[in-house]
GROMACS .gro file of C-alpha atoms in nm:
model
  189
    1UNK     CA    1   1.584  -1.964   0.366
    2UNK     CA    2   1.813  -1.750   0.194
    3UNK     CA    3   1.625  -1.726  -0.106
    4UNK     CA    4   1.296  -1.624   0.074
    5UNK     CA    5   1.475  -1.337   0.293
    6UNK     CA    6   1.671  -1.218  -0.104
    7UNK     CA    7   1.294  -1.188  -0.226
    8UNK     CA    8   1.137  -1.027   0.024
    9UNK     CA    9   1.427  -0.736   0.030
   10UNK     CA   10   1.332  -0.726  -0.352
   11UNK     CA   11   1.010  -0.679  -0.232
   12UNK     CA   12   1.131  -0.374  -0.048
   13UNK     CA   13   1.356  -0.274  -0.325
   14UNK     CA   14   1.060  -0.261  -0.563
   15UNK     CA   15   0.832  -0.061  -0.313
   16UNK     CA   16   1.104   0.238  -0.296
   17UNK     CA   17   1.013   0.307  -0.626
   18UNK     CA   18   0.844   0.615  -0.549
   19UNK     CA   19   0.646   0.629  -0.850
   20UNK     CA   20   0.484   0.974  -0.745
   21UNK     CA   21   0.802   1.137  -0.645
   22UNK     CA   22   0.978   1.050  -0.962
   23UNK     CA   23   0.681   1.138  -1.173
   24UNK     CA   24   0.664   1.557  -1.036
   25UNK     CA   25   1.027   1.543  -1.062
   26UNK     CA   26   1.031   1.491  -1.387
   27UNK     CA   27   0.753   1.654  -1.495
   28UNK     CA   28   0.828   1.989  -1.332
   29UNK     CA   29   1.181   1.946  -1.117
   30UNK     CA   30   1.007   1.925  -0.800
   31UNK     CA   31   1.030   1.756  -0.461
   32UNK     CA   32   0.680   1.632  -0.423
   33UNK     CA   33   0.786   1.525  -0.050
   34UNK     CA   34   0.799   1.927   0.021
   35UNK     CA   35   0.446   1.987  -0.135
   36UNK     CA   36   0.095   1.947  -0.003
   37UNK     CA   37   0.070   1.649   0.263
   38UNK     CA   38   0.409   1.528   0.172
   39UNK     CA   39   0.371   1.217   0.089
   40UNK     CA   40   0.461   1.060  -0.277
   41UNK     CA   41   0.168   0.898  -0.318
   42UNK     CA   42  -0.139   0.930  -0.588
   43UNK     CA   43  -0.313   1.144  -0.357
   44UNK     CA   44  -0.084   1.392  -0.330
   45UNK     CA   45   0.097   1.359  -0.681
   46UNK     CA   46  -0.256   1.468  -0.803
   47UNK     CA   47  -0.250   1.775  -0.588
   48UNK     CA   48   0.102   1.907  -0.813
   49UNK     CA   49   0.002   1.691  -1.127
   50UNK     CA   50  -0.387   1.683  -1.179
   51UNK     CA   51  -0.565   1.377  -1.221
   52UNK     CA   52  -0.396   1.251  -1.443
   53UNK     CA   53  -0.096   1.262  -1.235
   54UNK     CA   54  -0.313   1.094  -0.943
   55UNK     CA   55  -0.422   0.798  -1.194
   56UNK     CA   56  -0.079   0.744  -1.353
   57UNK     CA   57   0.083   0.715  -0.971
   58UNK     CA   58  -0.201   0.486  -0.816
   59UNK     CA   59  -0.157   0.266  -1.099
   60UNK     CA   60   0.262   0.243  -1.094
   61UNK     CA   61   0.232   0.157  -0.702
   62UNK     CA   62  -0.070  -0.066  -0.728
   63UNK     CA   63   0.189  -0.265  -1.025
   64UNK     CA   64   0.455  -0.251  -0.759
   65UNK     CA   65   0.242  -0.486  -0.524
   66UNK     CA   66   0.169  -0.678  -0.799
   67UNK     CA   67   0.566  -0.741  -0.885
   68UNK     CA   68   0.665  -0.801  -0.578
   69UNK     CA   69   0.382  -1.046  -0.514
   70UNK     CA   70   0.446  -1.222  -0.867
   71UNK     CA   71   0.823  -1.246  -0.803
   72UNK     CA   72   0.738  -1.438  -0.471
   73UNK     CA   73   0.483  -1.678  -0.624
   74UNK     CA   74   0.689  -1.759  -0.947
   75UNK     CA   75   1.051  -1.863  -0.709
   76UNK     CA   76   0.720  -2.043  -0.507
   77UNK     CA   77   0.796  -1.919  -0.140
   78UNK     CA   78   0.643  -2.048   0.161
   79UNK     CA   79   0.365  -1.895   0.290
   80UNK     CA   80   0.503  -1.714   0.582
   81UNK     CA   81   0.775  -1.572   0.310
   82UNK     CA   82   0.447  -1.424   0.065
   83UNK     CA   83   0.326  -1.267   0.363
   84UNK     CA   84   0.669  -1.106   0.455
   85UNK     CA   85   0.669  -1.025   0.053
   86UNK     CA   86   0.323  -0.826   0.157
   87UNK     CA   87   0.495  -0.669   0.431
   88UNK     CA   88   0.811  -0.523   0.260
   89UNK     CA   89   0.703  -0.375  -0.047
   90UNK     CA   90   0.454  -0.176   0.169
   91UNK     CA   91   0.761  -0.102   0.417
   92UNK     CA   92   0.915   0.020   0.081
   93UNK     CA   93   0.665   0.231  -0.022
   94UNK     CA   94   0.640   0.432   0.327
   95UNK     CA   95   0.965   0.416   0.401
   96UNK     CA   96   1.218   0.444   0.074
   97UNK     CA   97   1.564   0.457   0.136
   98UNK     CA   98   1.673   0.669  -0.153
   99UNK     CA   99   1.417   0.946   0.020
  100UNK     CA  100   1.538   0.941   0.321
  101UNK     CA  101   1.288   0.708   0.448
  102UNK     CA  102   1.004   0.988   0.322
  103UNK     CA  103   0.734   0.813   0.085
  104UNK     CA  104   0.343   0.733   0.053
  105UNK     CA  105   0.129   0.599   0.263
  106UNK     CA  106   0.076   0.275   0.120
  107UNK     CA  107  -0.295   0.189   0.032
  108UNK     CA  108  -0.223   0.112  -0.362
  109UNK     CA  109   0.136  -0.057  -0.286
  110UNK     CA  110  -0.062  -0.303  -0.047
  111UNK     CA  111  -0.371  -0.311  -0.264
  112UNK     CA  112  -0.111  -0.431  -0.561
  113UNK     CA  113  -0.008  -0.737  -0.376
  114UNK     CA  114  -0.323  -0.851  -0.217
  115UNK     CA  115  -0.456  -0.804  -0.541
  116UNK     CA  116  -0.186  -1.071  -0.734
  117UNK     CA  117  -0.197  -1.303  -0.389
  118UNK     CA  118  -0.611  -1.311  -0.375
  119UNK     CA  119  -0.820  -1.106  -0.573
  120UNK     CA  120  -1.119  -1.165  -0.376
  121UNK     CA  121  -0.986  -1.055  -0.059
  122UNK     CA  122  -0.823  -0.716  -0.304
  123UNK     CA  123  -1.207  -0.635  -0.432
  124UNK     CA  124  -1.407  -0.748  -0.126
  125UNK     CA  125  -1.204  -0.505   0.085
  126UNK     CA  126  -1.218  -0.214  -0.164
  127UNK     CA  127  -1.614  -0.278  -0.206
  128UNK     CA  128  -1.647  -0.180   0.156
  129UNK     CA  129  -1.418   0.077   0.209
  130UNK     CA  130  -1.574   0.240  -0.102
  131UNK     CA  131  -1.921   0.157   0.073
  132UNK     CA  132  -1.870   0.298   0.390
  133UNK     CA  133  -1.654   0.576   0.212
  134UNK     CA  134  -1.977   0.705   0.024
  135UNK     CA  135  -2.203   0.650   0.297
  136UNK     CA  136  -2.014   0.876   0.479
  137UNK     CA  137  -1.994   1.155   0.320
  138UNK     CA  138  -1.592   1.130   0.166
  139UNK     CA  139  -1.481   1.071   0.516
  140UNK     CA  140  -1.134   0.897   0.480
  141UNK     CA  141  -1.152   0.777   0.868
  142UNK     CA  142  -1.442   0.533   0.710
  143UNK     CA  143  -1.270   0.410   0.380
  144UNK     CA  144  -0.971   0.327   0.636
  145UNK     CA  145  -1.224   0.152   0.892
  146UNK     CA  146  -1.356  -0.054   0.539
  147UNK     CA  147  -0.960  -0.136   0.493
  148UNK     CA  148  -0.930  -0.247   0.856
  149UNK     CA  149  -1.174  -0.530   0.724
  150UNK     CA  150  -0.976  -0.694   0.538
  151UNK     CA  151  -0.816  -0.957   0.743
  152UNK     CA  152  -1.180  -1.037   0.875
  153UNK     CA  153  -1.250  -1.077   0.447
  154UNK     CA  154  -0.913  -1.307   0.470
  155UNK     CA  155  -1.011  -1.512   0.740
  156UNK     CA  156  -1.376  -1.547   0.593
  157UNK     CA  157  -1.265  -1.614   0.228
  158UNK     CA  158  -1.003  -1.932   0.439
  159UNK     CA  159  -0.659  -1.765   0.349
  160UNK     CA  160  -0.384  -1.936   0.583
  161UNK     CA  161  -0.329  -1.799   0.883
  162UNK     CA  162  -0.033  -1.643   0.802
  163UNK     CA  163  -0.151  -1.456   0.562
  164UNK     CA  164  -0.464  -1.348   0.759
  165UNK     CA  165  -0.154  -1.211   0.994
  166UNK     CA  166   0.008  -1.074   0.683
  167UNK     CA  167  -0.286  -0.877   0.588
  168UNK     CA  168  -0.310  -0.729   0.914
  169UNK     CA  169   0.000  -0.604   0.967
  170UNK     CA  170  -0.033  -0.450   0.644
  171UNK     CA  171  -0.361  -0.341   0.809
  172UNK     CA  172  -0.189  -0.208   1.070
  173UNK     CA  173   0.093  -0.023   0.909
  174UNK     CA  174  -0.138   0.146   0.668
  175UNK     CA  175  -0.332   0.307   0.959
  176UNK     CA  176  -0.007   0.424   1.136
  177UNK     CA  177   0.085   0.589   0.837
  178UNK     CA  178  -0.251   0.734   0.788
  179UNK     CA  179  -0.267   0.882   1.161
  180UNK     CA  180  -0.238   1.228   1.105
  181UNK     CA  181  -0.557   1.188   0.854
  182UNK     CA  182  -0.708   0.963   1.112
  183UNK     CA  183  -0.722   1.245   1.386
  184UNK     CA  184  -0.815   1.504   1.172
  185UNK     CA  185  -1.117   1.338   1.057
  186UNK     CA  186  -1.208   1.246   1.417
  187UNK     CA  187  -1.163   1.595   1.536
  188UNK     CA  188  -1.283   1.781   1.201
  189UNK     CA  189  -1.313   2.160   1.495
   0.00000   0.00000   0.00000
């Protein structure tokens, strides 16, 4: 028991590494937290840093899912522990405590460890999202509704049940962060 709770605070200990944040400040002595949306994601290291900025961020939070995920499977945790694993390095990602509790909003973080955990579940949800992101016309409210699918993906692909609940609380969290972006595209006047 101890052991699962140690890795899953790793977990959150690897998902405060706010990739973007550290990236701007080091590349031009920045806060990114106090530019654009705020956030220290890809999305909005891209705004300060270009795309190469955006690309280089996505990728070092996507590798944080994938850490935290691989440090849970190689100490072989239960399954209610991988989901929790899920769970905190997207908590750490959103919410880092060296920033004050100030950081991203979590898609490549979660991506990362769905990604390590199932791959199929990781593509099959990015497939749609992209999908119904295209068909509508770059409207993020869509890609989120095509990330919302992914414990229905979980469920149909015969993940455990705890990790079906996993997924959606990550699910869940990622749309809470997401809510300002949510209600603007719903009320675009």
């Amino acid at each position: 028991m101890l052991l699962q709770l140690a890795v899953i605070l790793m977990a959150y200990a690897l998902g405060c590494i706010a990739v973007g944040y550290y990236l701007v400040r080091w590349r031009t002595g920045q806060d990114l937290r106090e530019m654009g949306s705020g956030a220290t994601g890809g999305r909005n290291a891209g705004r300060v840093l270009g795309r190469g900025g955006a690309i280089a961020t996505g990728f070092g939070d996507i590798l944080k899912g994938i850490s935290a995920m691989a440090l849970a499977l190689w100490f072989d945790l239960d399954v209610w522990a991988l989901a929790g694993v899920m769970v905190a390095v997207l908590l750490g990602h959103i919410y880092p405590i060296q920033l004050g509790f100030k950081g991203g909003k979590g898609l490549s973080a979660a991506f990362g460890a769905v990604l390590l955990y199932d791959y199929r579940v990781a593509l099959l949800t990015a497939v749609v999202a992209l999908a119904l992101l295209s068909i509508s016309r770059h409207n993020q409210f869509f890609f989120l509704m095509g990330v919302a699918c992914s414990p229905i993906i979980a469920l149909a692909l015969g993940q455990r049940r705890e990790i079906v609940v996993g997924i959606a609380t990550l699910v869940l969290i990622i749309l809470f962060a997401h809510r300002d972006n949510i209600r603007a595209a719903l009320n675009p006047g």
